[in-house]
JSON list of C-alpha atoms in Angstrom, two decimals:
[
{"chain": "A", "resi": 1, "resn": "MET", "atom": "CA", "xyz": [-92.38, 25.40, 1.56]},
{"chain": "A", "resi": 2, "resn": "ALA", "atom": "CA", "xyz": [-93.48, 22.83, 4.42]},
{"chain": "A", "resi": 3, "resn": "CYS", "atom": "CA", "xyz": [-93.52, 24.59, 7.35]},
{"chain": "A", "resi": 4, "resn": "GLU", "atom": "CA", "xyz": [-93.31, 21.04, 9.35]},
{"chain": "A", "resi": 5, "resn": "ASP", "atom": "CA", "xyz": [-92.83, 17.74, 9.04]},
{"chain": "A", "resi": 6, "resn": "GLY", "atom": "CA", "xyz": [-95.12, 15.44, 6.89]},
{"chain": "A", "resi": 7, "resn": "VAL", "atom": "CA", "xyz": [-96.77, 17.75, 4.48]},
{"chain": "A", "resi": 8, "resn": "SER", "atom": "CA", "xyz": [-98.66, 15.50, 2.28]},
{"chain": "A", "resi": 9, "resn": "SER", "atom": "CA", "xyz": [-100.97, 17.73, 0.21]},
{"chain": "A", "resi": 10, "resn": "PHE", "atom": "CA", "xyz": [-101.97, 21.31, -1.03]},
{"chain": "A", "resi": 11, "resn": "PRO", "atom": "CA", "xyz": [-105.57, 22.06, -0.34]},
{"chain": "A", "resi": 12, "resn": "CYS", "atom": "CA", "xyz": [-107.08, 23.92, -3.46]},
{"chain": "A", "resi": 13, "resn": "ARG", "atom": "CA", "xyz": [-109.91, 25.66, -2.85]},
{"chain": "A", "resi": 14, "resn": "LEU", "atom": "CA", "xyz": [-112.28, 25.74, -5.89]},
{"chain": "A", "resi": 15, "resn": "PRO", "atom": "CA", "xyz": [-113.52, 28.97, -6.88]},
{"chain": "A", "resi": 16, "resn": "PRO", "atom": "CA", "xyz": [-117.46, 29.43, -7.54]},
{"chain": "A", "resi": 17, "resn": "GLY", "atom": "CA", "xyz": [-118.39, 28.16, -10.94]},
{"chain": "A", "resi": 18, "resn": "ALA", "atom": "CA", "xyz": [-115.15, 25.24, -10.96]},
{"chain": "A", "resi": 19, "resn": "VAL", "atom": "CA", "xyz": [-116.05, 21.71, -11.26]},
{"chain": "A", "resi": 20, "resn": "ASP", "atom": "CA", "xyz": [-112.57, 20.16, -10.90]},
{"chain": "A", "resi": 21, "resn": "VAL", "atom": "CA", "xyz": [-108.78, 20.65, -10.76]},
{"chain": "A", "resi": 22, "resn": "ALA", "atom": "CA", "xyz": [-106.11, 19.25, -13.65]},
{"chain": "A", "resi": 23, "resn": "VAL", "atom": "CA", "xyz": [-102.69, 18.83, -12.39]},
{"chain": "A", "resi": 24, "resn": "LEU", "atom": "CA", "xyz": [-99.97, 19.27, -14.73]},
{"chain": "A", "resi": 25, "resn": "ARG", "atom": "CA", "xyz": [-97.11, 18.53, -12.13]},
{"chain": "A", "resi": 26, "resn": "GLY", "atom": "CA", "xyz": [-95.94, 18.30, -8.96]},
{"chain": "A", "resi": 27, "resn": "ALA", "atom": "CA", "xyz": [-99.01, 16.10, -7.48]},
{"chain": "A", "resi": 28, "resn": "ARG", "atom": "CA", "xyz": [-101.66, 14.34, -8.77]},
{"chain": "A", "resi": 29, "resn": "VAL", "atom": "CA", "xyz": [-105.37, 15.13, -7.63]},
{"chain": "A", "resi": 30, "resn": "GLY", "atom": "CA", "xyz": [-106.23, 13.76, -4.24]},
{"chain": "A", "resi": 31, "resn": "ASP", "atom": "CA", "xyz": [-109.48, 13.46, -1.95]},
{"chain": "A", "resi": 32, "resn": "ARG", "atom": "CA", "xyz": [-112.14, 15.97, -2.81]},
{"chain": "A", "resi": 33, "resn": "LEU", "atom": "CA", "xyz": [-113.93, 17.65, 0.36]},
{"chain": "A", "resi": 34, "resn": "ASP", "atom": "CA", "xyz": [-117.11, 19.53, -0.11]},
{"chain": "A", "resi": 35, "resn": "VAL", "atom": "CA", "xyz": [-117.75, 21.99, 2.31]},
{"chain": "A", "resi": 36, "resn": "PRO", "atom": "CA", "xyz": [-121.34, 23.03, 3.52]},
{"chain": "A", "resi": 37, "resn": "GLY", "atom": "CA", "xyz": [-122.02, 26.95, 2.85]},
{"chain": "A", "resi": 38, "resn": "SER", "atom": "CA", "xyz": [-118.38, 27.05, 0.80]},
{"chain": "A", "resi": 39, "resn": "THR", "atom": "CA", "xyz": [-116.77, 25.47, -2.19]},
{"chain": "A", "resi": 40, "resn": "PRO", "atom": "CA", "xyz": [-115.09, 22.15, -2.43]},
{"chain": "A", "resi": 41, "resn": "VAL", "atom": "CA", "xyz": [-111.62, 21.41, -1.46]},
{"chain": "A", "resi": 42, "resn": "VAL", "atom": "CA", "xyz": [-109.31, 19.10, -3.60]},
{"chain": "A", "resi": 43, "resn": "GLU", "atom": "CA", "xyz": [-106.37, 17.88, -2.17]},
{"chain": "A", "resi": 44, "resn": "LEU", "atom": "CA", "xyz": [-103.35, 17.95, -4.48]},
{"chain": "A", "resi": 45, "resn": "ALA", "atom": "CA", "xyz": [-100.99, 15.17, -3.21]},
{"chain": "A", "resi": 46, "resn": "PHE", "atom": "CA", "xyz": [-97.57, 15.43, -3.46]},
{"chain": "A", "resi": 47, "resn": "PRO", "atom": "CA", "xyz": [-95.54, 12.39, -4.51]},
{"chain": "A", "resi": 48, "resn": "ALA", "atom": "CA", "xyz": [-93.95, 11.83, -1.08]},
{"chain": "A", "resi": 49, "resn": "PRO", "atom": "CA", "xyz": [-94.54, 13.85, 2.24]},
{"chain": "A", "resi": 50, "resn": "LEU", "atom": "CA", "xyz": [-92.41, 17.14, 2.71]},
{"chain": "A", "resi": 51, "resn": "ALA", "atom": "CA", "xyz": [-90.04, 17.68, 5.34]},
{"chain": "A", "resi": 52, "resn": "THR", "atom": "CA", "xyz": [-89.82, 20.98, 7.25]},
{"chain": "A", "resi": 53, "resn": "GLY", "atom": "CA", "xyz": [-87.99, 23.50, 4.50]},
{"chain": "A", "resi": 54, "resn": "GLN", "atom": "CA", "xyz": [-88.85, 21.26, 1.56]},
{"chain": "A", "resi": 55, "resn": "ILE", "atom": "CA", "xyz": [-89.84, 23.12, -1.42]},
{"chain": "A", "resi": 56, "resn": "ALA", "atom": "CA", "xyz": [-92.79, 21.94, -3.84]},
{"chain": "A", "resi": 57, "resn": "SER", "atom": "CA", "xyz": [-93.49, 23.27, -7.02]},
{"chain": "A", "resi": 58, "resn": "LEU", "atom": "CA", "xyz": [-97.27, 23.00, -8.13]},
{"chain": "A", "resi": 59, "resn": "GLU", "atom": "CA", "xyz": [-98.82, 23.46, -11.54]},
{"chain": "A", "resi": 60, "resn": "TYR", "atom": "CA", "xyz": [-102.38, 23.08, -11.89]},
{"chain": "A", "resi": 61, "resn": "GLU", "atom": "CA", "xyz": [-105.55, 24.13, -13.77]},
{"chain": "A", "resi": 62, "resn": "VAL", "atom": "CA", "xyz": [-108.99, 24.98, -12.48]},
{"chain": "A", "resi": 63, "resn": "VAL", "atom": "CA", "xyz": [-111.64, 23.45, -14.83]},
{"chain": "A", "resi": 64, "resn": "TYR", "atom": "CA", "xyz": [-115.07, 25.16, -15.07]},
{"chain": "A", "resi": 65, "resn": "ALA", "atom": "CA", "xyz": [-118.39, 24.08, -16.54]},
{"chain": "A", "resi": 66, "resn": "PRO", "atom": "CA", "xyz": [-120.10, 25.99, -19.09]},
{"chain": "A", "resi": 67, "resn": "LEU", "atom": "CA", "xyz": [-121.79, 28.97, -16.75]},
{"chain": "A", "resi": 68, "resn": "ARG", "atom": "CA", "xyz": [-124.97, 30.08, -16.39]},
{"chain": "A", "resi": 69, "resn": "GLU", "atom": "CA", "xyz": [-123.83, 33.33, -15.28]},
{"chain": "A", "resi": 70, "resn": "PRO", "atom": "CA", "xyz": [-120.81, 35.41, -16.40]},
{"chain": "A", "resi": 71, "resn": "VAL", "atom": "CA", "xyz": [-117.93, 35.30, -14.07]},
{"chain": "A", "resi": 72, "resn": "THR", "atom": "CA", "xyz": [-116.03, 38.58, -13.31]},
{"chain": "A", "resi": 73, "resn": "GLU", "atom": "CA", "xyz": [-113.09, 37.42, -11.06]},
{"chain": "A", "resi": 74, "resn": "TYR", "atom": "CA", "xyz": [-110.40, 34.63, -10.19]},
{"chain": "A", "resi": 75, "resn": "ARG", "atom": "CA", "xyz": [-108.71, 34.98, -6.93]},
{"chain": "A", "resi": 76, "resn": "ARG", "atom": "CA", "xyz": [-106.19, 33.07, -4.82]},
{"chain": "A", "resi": 77, "resn": "VAL", "atom": "CA", "xyz": [-105.87, 33.22, -1.21]},
{"chain": "A", "resi": 78, "resn": "ALA", "atom": "CA", "xyz": [-102.92, 32.25, 0.55]},
{"chain": "A", "resi": 79, "resn": "HIS", "atom": "CA", "xyz": [-103.29, 31.91, 4.53]},
{"chain": "A", "resi": 80, "resn": "ALA", "atom": "CA", "xyz": [-99.75, 31.33, 5.34]},
{"chain": "A", "resi": 81, "resn": "ARG", "atom": "CA", "xyz": [-96.70, 32.48, 2.86]},
{"chain": "A", "resi": 82, "resn": "ALA", "atom": "CA", "xyz": [-97.00, 31.11, -0.70]},
{"chain": "A", "resi": 83, "resn": "ASP", "atom": "CA", "xyz": [-93.65, 31.87, -2.60]},
{"chain": "A", "resi": 84, "resn": "ASN", "atom": "CA", "xyz": [-93.36, 32.13, -6.47]},
{"chain": "A", "resi": 85, "resn": "VAL", "atom": "CA", "xyz": [-97.12, 32.57, -7.12]},
{"chain": "A", "resi": 86, "resn": "ASP", "atom": "CA", "xyz": [-97.70, 32.31, -10.85]},
{"chain": "A", "resi": 87, "resn": "LEU", "atom": "CA", "xyz": [-101.48, 33.33, -12.02]},
{"chain": "A", "resi": 88, "resn": "VAL", "atom": "CA", "xyz": [-102.76, 32.84, -15.60]},
{"chain": "A", "resi": 89, "resn": "VAL", "atom": "CA", "xyz": [-106.00, 33.61, -16.69]},
{"chain": "A", "resi": 90, "resn": "GLU", "atom": "CA", "xyz": [-107.09, 32.37, -20.24]},
{"chain": "A", "resi": 91, "resn": "PHE", "atom": "CA", "xyz": [-110.22, 33.51, -22.26]},
{"chain": "A", "resi": 92, "resn": "PRO", "atom": "CA", "xyz": [-111.49, 32.04, -25.09]},
{"chain": "A", "resi": 93, "resn": "PRO", "atom": "CA", "xyz": [-111.20, 33.79, -28.38]},
{"chain": "A", "resi": 94, "resn": "SER", "atom": "CA", "xyz": [-115.38, 34.30, -28.50]},
{"chain": "A", "resi": 95, "resn": "LEU", "atom": "CA", "xyz": [-115.27, 35.79, -24.99]},
{"chain": "A", "resi": 96, "resn": "ARG", "atom": "CA", "xyz": [-112.90, 38.50, -24.13]},
{"chain": "A", "resi": 97, "resn": "PRO", "atom": "CA", "xyz": [-113.23, 40.95, -21.32]},
{"chain": "A", "resi": 98, "resn": "ALA", "atom": "CA", "xyz": [-113.21, 44.77, -21.89]},
{"chain": "A", "resi": 99, "resn": "ARG", "atom": "CA", "xyz": [-111.06, 45.69, -19.11]},
{"chain": "A", "resi": 100, "resn": "VAL", "atom": "CA", "xyz": [-108.87, 43.37, -16.32]},
{"chain": "A", "resi": 101, "resn": "TRP", "atom": "CA", "xyz": [-107.18, 44.61, -13.31]},
{"chain": "A", "resi": 102, "resn": "TRP", "atom": "CA", "xyz": [-104.66, 42.78, -10.87]},
{"chain": "A", "resi": 103, "resn": "THR", "atom": "CA", "xyz": [-106.59, 43.03, -7.65]},
{"chain": "A", "resi": 104, "resn": "VAL", "atom": "CA", "xyz": [-106.01, 42.45, -3.90]},
{"chain": "A", "resi": 105, "resn": "TRP", "atom": "CA", "xyz": [-109.05, 41.73, -1.44]},
{"chain": "A", "resi": 106, "resn": "ASP", "atom": "CA", "xyz": [-109.38, 41.90, 2.11]},
{"chain": "A", "resi": 107, "resn": "HIS", "atom": "CA", "xyz": [-111.00, 38.77, 2.01]},
{"chain": "A", "resi": 108, "resn": "HIS", "atom": "CA", "xyz": [-110.99, 35.38, 0.30]},
{"chain": "A", "resi": 109, "resn": "ARG", "atom": "CA", "xyz": [-114.76, 35.84, -0.66]},
{"chain": "A", "resi": 110, "resn": "ASP", "atom": "CA", "xyz": [-116.77, 38.95, -1.35]},
{"chain": "A", "resi": 111, "resn": "GLY", "atom": "CA", "xyz": [-114.44, 41.97, 0.58]},
{"chain": "A", "resi": 112, "resn": "THR", "atom": "CA", "xyz": [-113.30, 45.07, -0.27]},
{"chain": "A", "resi": 113, "resn": "VAL", "atom": "CA", "xyz": [-110.72, 45.90, -2.91]},
{"chain": "A", "resi": 114, "resn": "LEU", "atom": "CA", "xyz": [-107.60, 46.99, -1.20]},
{"chain": "A", "resi": 115, "resn": "GLY", "atom": "CA", "xyz": [-105.78, 47.67, -4.60]},
{"chain": "A", "resi": 116, "resn": "GLU", "atom": "CA", "xyz": [-105.85, 47.40, -8.34]},
{"chain": "A", "resi": 117, "resn": "ALA", "atom": "CA", "xyz": [-103.82, 47.91, -11.32]},
{"chain": "A", "resi": 118, "resn": "PRO", "atom": "CA", "xyz": [-105.03, 47.54, -15.05]},
{"chain": "A", "resi": 119, "resn": "VAL", "atom": "CA", "xyz": [-103.42, 44.42, -16.76]},
{"chain": "A", "resi": 120, "resn": "ALA", "atom": "CA", "xyz": [-103.03, 44.14, -20.47]},
{"chain": "A", "resi": 121, "resn": "MET", "atom": "CA", "xyz": [-104.41, 41.07, -22.42]},
{"chain": "A", "resi": 122, "resn": "SER", "atom": "CA", "xyz": [-101.94, 39.05, -24.43]},
{"chain": "A", "resi": 123, "resn": "PRO", "atom": "CA", "xyz": [-102.67, 38.62, -28.08]},
{"chain": "A", "resi": 124, "resn": "GLU", "atom": "CA", "xyz": [-103.53, 35.02, -27.35]},
{"chain": "A", "resi": 125, "resn": "GLY", "atom": "CA", "xyz": [-106.19, 36.18, -24.49]},
{"chain": "A", "resi": 126, "resn": "SER", "atom": "CA", "xyz": [-104.49, 35.74, -21.29]},
{"chain": "A", "resi": 127, "resn": "VAL", "atom": "CA", "xyz": [-103.46, 37.76, -18.68]},
{"chain": "A", "resi": 128, "resn": "HIS", "atom": "CA", "xyz": [-100.85, 36.81, -16.19]},
{"chain": "A", "resi": 129, "resn": "ARG", "atom": "CA", "xyz": [-99.26, 37.82, -12.85]},
{"chain": "A", "resi": 130, "resn": "PHE", "atom": "CA", "xyz": [-95.97, 36.46, -11.03]},
{"chain": "A", "resi": 131, "resn": "VAL", "atom": "CA", "xyz": [-95.72, 37.51, -7.65]},
{"chain": "A", "resi": 132, "resn": "LEU", "atom": "CA", "xyz": [-92.75, 36.60, -5.44]},
{"chain": "A", "resi": 133, "resn": "ALA", "atom": "CA", "xyz": [-94.80, 35.90, -2.31]},
{"chain": "A", "resi": 134, "resn": "LEU", "atom": "CA", "xyz": [-98.36, 36.02, -1.28]},
{"chain": "A", "resi": 135, "resn": "GLU", "atom": "CA", "xyz": [-99.09, 35.99, 2.57]},
{"chain": "A", "resi": 136, "resn": "HIS", "atom": "CA", "xyz": [-102.43, 36.39, 4.25]},
{"chain": "A", "resi": 137, "resn": "ALA", "atom": "CA", "xyz": [-103.83, 37.68, 1.39]},
{"chain": "A", "resi": 138, "resn": "ALA", "atom": "CA", "xyz": [-106.31, 37.07, -1.23]},
{"chain": "A", "resi": 139, "resn": "ALA", "atom": "CA", "xyz": [-105.49, 38.07, -4.98]},
{"chain": "A", "resi": 140, "resn": "GLY", "atom": "CA", "xyz": [-106.12, 37.77, -8.46]},
{"chain": "A", "resi": 141, "resn": "PHE", "atom": "CA", "xyz": [-107.84, 39.15, -11.69]},
{"chain": "A", "resi": 142, "resn": "ARG", "atom": "CA", "xyz": [-110.92, 40.89, -11.76]},
{"chain": "A", "resi": 143, "resn": "TRP", "atom": "CA", "xyz": [-112.78, 42.05, -15.18]},
{"chain": "A", "resi": 144, "resn": "THR", "atom": "CA", "xyz": [-115.43, 43.58, -16.84]},
{"chain": "A", "resi": 145, "resn": "TRP", "atom": "CA", "xyz": [-117.31, 42.42, -19.64]}
]
């Protein structure tokens, strides 16, 4: 939901190891900003600027390059409030983790785990969590191989 008039995009910070974003609905891939000392940010541009209170719904996938070191987490950060957040991580059949947890951290990078709960993997190899709201938080999935 737009907190002010004229919101034209959603900044999507790429997690470590990610190379791009593929938008499935609600926006188009816009400018990419390389941030020194951090991961790039890709602007997901809305079809038209939002007015205060207007709601936009986005669906996108984060694209990863083949990794040299195994990844053990995927987290998203809400610096303000994000409603109806739906996170899904899909693992290929040849690479399924031993255990997965829904995790909340105290920081968007590194940080301390504030809480976690085990998550069952679907037969197709994905984990899923829907939260009504995410606000001033870093949350996502953590796993062990």
